[in-house]
Amino acid sequence: MRNSAADPFADIRKATDRHRAHHGCGAYPYDNGPLLAALAAAADARRILELGTALGYTALSLASGAPDATVDTIECDADHVRLARENFAAAAMDHRIIVHEGDFAAVLPTLDPGYDVAFFDGHTPVPALHKKLHGLLRTGGTLITANLNHGGTADAVRKALFDGKTWRSALIDEDGETAISVKL
Ligand SMILES: C[S@@+](CC[C@H](N)C(=O)[O-])C[C@H]1O[C@@H](n2cnc3c(N)ncnc32)[C@H](O)[C@@H]1O
């Protein structure tokens, strides 16, 4: 997707690409941080949840759009956790971005419900995790799901997001990679 908005965290996005090249990991940064910032602002979010921190590019984007929000972000790779925490401190955002180190499935049950915005960017979406995200979002809360065009379990997640009963959803890009969904 073309990203014409100014991106205050473009350097961290580039650093994530450089990191992946030598780490050999799956830290592919999302392609549109400013969109996430705008969505967090539109929701006037106070509590934001992210799955897939990597080096912190999208957590910083979400936090920048909602200055009164706290962001809980989950990451299992210890190197990514360390680098993300360094980036949050350097941006003076470490007081309101909390990195939970561990597997999504282990961390999600430890969190309190009532999130305004959730962002899934942890490789291929999985139905069981999306059920948990539905439970953690408030009614009317916004879920952004990346990687919906990965096939496999992503197809079942896309079907559930467009069931018309639990979510009101729209794809936001031509290749069907990302959906925005409101919890009904
Ligand atoms: C696509 S990257 C996230 C990119 C990040 N949102 C950004 O835009 O810079 C996915 C991240 O999720 C982490 N991850 C993948 N599966 C996970 C799991 N089951 N539990 C916790 N972290 C996971 C990976 O280590 C990786 O850092």
mmCIF file of N, CA and C in Angstrom, residues 1 6 9 11-12 15 20 26 65 72 82 101 113 121 124 126-127 132 139 141 155 158 166 182:
data_model
loop_
_atom_site.group_PDB
_atom_site.id
_atom_site.type_symbol
_atom_site.label_atom_id
_atom_site.label_comp_id
_atom_site.label_asym_id
_atom_site.label_seq_id
_atom_site.Cartn_x
_atom_site.Cartn_y
_atom_site.Cartn_z
ATOM 1 N N MET A 1 0.850 -1.197 0.000
ATOM 2 C CA MET A 1 0.000 0.000 0.000
ATOM 3 C C MET A 1 0.886 1.248 0.000
ATOM 4 N N ALA A 6 3.333 11.584 6.444
ATOM 5 C CA ALA A 6 4.614 11.663 7.145
ATOM 6 C C ALA A 6 4.636 10.611 8.245
ATOM 7 N N PHE A 9 8.007 7.568 12.741
ATOM 8 C CA PHE A 9 8.771 6.401 13.189
ATOM 9 C C PHE A 9 9.382 5.632 12.003
ATOM 10 N N ASP A 11 12.290 5.741 10.852
ATOM 11 C CA ASP A 11 13.635 5.216 11.145
ATOM 12 C C ASP A 11 13.550 3.850 11.838
ATOM 13 N N ILE A 12 12.573 3.686 12.719
ATOM 14 C CA ILE A 12 12.443 2.395 13.416
ATOM 15 C C ILE A 12 11.931 1.331 12.438
ATOM 16 N N ALA A 15 14.952 0.343 10.624
ATOM 17 C CA ALA A 15 15.826 -0.449 11.513
ATOM 18 C C ALA A 15 15.281 -1.872 11.663
ATOM 19 N N ARG A 20 15.929 -7.628 10.647
ATOM 20 C CA ARG A 20 15.455 -8.909 10.102
ATOM 21 C C ARG A 20 16.495 -9.526 9.168
ATOM 22 N N GLY A 26 11.101 -13.108 11.648
ATOM 23 C CA GLY A 26 9.935 -12.702 10.859
ATOM 24 C C GLY A 26 9.466 -11.301 11.200
ATOM 25 N N GLY A 65 -0.819 8.209 18.264
ATOM 26 C CA GLY A 65 -2.144 8.678 17.859
ATOM 27 C C GLY A 65 -3.096 8.894 19.011
ATOM 28 N N ASP A 72 -0.537 -2.143 25.610
ATOM 29 C CA ASP A 72 0.013 -3.441 25.999
ATOM 30 C C ASP A 72 0.402 -4.160 24.721
ATOM 31 N N ARG A 82 13.945 -6.667 23.940
ATOM 32 C CA ARG A 82 15.001 -5.748 24.411
ATOM 33 C C ARG A 82 15.097 -4.518 23.506
ATOM 34 N N GLU A 101 6.459 -10.021 27.656
ATOM 35 C CA GLU A 101 7.289 -11.028 26.978
ATOM 36 C C GLU A 101 6.666 -12.399 27.148
ATOM 37 N N PRO A 113 -10.120 -7.282 30.346
ATOM 38 C CA PRO A 113 -10.887 -6.850 29.173
ATOM 39 C C PRO A 113 -11.166 -5.354 29.202
ATOM 40 N N ASP A 121 -0.694 -8.369 14.606
ATOM 41 C CA ASP A 121 0.358 -8.365 13.584
ATOM 42 C C ASP A 121 1.390 -9.434 13.921
ATOM 43 N N THR A 124 0.638 -15.218 10.849
ATOM 44 C CA THR A 124 -0.677 -15.615 10.333
ATOM 45 C C THR A 124 -1.742 -15.592 11.433
ATOM 46 N N VAL A 126 -4.895 -16.532 13.749
ATOM 47 C CA VAL A 126 -5.354 -17.840 14.221
ATOM 48 C C VAL A 126 -6.727 -17.646 14.886
ATOM 49 N N PRO A 127 -7.730 -18.478 14.542
ATOM 50 C CA PRO A 127 -9.075 -18.266 15.096
ATOM 51 C C PRO A 127 -9.116 -18.198 16.629
ATOM 52 N N LYS A 132 -10.164 -14.743 21.552
ATOM 53 C CA LYS A 132 -9.683 -14.059 22.771
ATOM 54 C C LYS A 132 -9.727 -12.541 22.583
ATOM 55 N N THR A 139 -17.373 -3.623 23.580
ATOM 56 C CA THR A 139 -18.336 -3.505 22.487
ATOM 57 C C THR A 139 -18.117 -2.151 21.813
ATOM 58 N N GLY A 141 -15.436 -1.541 20.157
ATOM 59 C CA GLY A 141 -13.986 -1.421 19.995
ATOM 60 C C GLY A 141 -13.542 -1.848 18.601
ATOM 61 N N ASP A 155 -7.689 -17.783 6.594
ATOM 62 C CA ASP A 155 -8.966 -17.832 5.864
ATOM 63 C C ASP A 155 -10.139 -17.980 6.834
ATOM 64 N N ARG A 158 -10.678 -14.629 8.526
ATOM 65 C CA ARG A 158 -11.373 -13.666 7.645
ATOM 66 C C ARG A 158 -12.865 -13.992 7.589
ATOM 67 N N THR A 166 -20.781 -10.921 14.760
ATOM 68 C CA THR A 166 -19.914 -10.521 15.878
ATOM 69 C C THR A 166 -19.028 -9.327 15.543
ATOM 70 N N VAL A 182 -15.192 -3.723 13.736
ATOM 71 C CA VAL A 182 -15.759 -3.167 14.957
ATOM 72 C C VAL A 182 -16.530 -4.277 15.667
#
